[in-house]
Short mmCIF file of C-alpha atoms in Angstrom, two decimals:
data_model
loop_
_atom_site.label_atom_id
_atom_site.label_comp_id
_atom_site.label_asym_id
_atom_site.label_seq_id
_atom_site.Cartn_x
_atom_site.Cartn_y
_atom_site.Cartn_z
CA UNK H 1 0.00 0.00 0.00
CA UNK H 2 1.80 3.20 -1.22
CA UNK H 3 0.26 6.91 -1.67
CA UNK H 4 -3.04 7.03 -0.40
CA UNK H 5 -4.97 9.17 1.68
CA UNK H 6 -7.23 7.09 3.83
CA UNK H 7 -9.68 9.34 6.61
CA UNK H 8 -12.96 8.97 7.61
CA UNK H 9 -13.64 5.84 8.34
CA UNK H 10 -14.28 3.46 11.52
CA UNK H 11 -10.81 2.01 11.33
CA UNK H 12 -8.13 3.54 8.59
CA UNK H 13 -6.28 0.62 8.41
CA UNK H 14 -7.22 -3.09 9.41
CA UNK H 15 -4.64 -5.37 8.92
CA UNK H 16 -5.93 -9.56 10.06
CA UNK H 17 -5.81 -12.95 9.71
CA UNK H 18 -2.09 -13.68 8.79
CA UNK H 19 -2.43 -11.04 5.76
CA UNK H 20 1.20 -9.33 5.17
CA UNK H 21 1.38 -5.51 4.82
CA UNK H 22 3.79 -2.92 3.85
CA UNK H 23 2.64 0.10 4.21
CA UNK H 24 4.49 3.18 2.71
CA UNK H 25 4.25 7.18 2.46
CA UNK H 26 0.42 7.10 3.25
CA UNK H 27 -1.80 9.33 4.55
CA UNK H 28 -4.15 8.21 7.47
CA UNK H 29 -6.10 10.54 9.64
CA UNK H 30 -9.09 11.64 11.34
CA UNK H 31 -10.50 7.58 11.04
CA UNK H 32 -12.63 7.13 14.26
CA UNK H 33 -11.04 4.10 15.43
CA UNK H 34 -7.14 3.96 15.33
CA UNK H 35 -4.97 4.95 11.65
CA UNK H 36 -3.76 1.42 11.39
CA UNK H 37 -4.53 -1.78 13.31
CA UNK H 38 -2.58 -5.20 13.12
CA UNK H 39 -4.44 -8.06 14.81
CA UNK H 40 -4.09 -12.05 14.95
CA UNK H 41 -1.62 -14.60 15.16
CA UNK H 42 0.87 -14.39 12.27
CA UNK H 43 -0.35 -11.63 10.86
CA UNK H 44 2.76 -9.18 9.59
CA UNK H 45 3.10 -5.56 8.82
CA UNK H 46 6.27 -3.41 7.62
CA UNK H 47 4.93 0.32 8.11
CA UNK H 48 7.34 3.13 7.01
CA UNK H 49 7.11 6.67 6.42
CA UNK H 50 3.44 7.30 6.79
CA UNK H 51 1.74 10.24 8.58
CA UNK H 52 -0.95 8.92 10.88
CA UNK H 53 -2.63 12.00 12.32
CA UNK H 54 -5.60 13.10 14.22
CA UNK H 55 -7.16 9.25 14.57
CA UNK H 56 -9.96 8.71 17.43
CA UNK H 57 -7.91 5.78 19.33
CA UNK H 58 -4.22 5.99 18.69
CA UNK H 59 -2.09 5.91 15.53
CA UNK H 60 -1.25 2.77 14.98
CA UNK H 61 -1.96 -0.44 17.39
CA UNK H 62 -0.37 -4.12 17.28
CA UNK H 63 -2.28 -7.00 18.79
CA UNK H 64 -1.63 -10.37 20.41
CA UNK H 65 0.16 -12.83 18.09
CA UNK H 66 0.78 -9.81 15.54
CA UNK H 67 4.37 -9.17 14.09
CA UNK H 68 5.00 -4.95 13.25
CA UNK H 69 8.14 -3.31 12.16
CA UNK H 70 7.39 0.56 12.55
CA UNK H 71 9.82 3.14 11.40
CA UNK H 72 10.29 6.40 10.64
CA UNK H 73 6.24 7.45 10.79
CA UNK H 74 4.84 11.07 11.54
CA UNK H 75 1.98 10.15 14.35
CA UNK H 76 0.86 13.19 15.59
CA UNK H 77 -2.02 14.50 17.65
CA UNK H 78 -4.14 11.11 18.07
CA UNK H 79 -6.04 10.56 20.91
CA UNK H 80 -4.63 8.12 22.99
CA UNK H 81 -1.23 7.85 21.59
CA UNK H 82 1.16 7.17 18.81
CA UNK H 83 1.82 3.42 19.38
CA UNK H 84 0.01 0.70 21.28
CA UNK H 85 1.30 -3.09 21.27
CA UNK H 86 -0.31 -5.67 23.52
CA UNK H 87 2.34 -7.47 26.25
CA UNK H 88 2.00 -10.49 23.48
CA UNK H 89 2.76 -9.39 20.40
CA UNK H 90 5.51 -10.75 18.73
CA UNK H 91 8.84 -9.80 19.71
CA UNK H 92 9.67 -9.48 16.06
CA UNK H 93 7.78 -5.63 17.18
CA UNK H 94 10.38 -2.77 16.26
CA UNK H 95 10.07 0.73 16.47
CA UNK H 96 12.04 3.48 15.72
CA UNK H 97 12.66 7.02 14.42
CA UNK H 98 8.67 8.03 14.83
CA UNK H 99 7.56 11.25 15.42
CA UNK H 100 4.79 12.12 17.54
CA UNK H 101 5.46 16.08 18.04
CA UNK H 102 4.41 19.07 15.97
CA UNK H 103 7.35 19.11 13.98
CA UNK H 104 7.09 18.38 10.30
CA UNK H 105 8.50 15.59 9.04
CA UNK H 106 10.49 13.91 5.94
CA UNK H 107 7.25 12.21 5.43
CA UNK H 108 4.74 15.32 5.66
CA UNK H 109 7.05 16.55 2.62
CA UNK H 110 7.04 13.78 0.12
CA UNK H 111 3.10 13.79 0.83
CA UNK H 112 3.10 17.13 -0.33
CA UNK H 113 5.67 17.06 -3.11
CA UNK H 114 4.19 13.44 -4.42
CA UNK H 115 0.87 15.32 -4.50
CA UNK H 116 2.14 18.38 -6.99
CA UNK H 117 3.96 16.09 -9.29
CA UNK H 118 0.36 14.06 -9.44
CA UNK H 119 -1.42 17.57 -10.02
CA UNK H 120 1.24 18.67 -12.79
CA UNK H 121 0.49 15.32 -14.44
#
């Protein structure tokens, strides 16, 4: 999943039953349930670069039995937090280099660049 702008919805990103994700440069906000959510045994995400913003739960949350690598994502201003993982999620959970300040980010700017190049198309 690369590029899209996903808002307004119960959850913006559901992620189950041992599907594999990799998630890149997206745009998920203002969902009423949390940006991105990865739930049940063996299911697998790689999430990178995104901006998860402004999401009713948290930004993104990792379930029992789930495996997440989470780096370098913009998660600003959600309601109960940038990152959630149950006790018993995988241990194959990484995070690093995510934002979750006011600050603008590397990702913020290739949203907004990718989006004039698609306009001057």
């Amino acid at each position: 999943m690369r590029g899209c702008d996903v808002h307004d919805c119960s959850n913006g990103v559901y992620v189950y039953n041992k599907a594999v994700l990799t998630m890149e440069e997206n745009y998920v906000h203002s969902n009423m349930d949390t940006g991105l959510s990865v739930h049940d045994q063996d299911t697998k995400a790689s999430i990178s670069r995104n901006y998860l913003q402004r999401n009713g739960w948290g930004g993104i949350r990792v379930f029992t039995g789930a495996e997440c690598d989470i780096i370098d994502n913009d998660l600003q201003e959600n309601t109960s937090g940038a990152i959630a993982v149950d006790r018993h999620s995988k241990k194959s959970v990484t995070k690093s280099f995510n934002y979750d300040s006011p600050v603008p980010t590397p990702t913020k700017k290739l949203l907004k660049e990718r989006n004039a190049e698609d306009q001057e198309a």
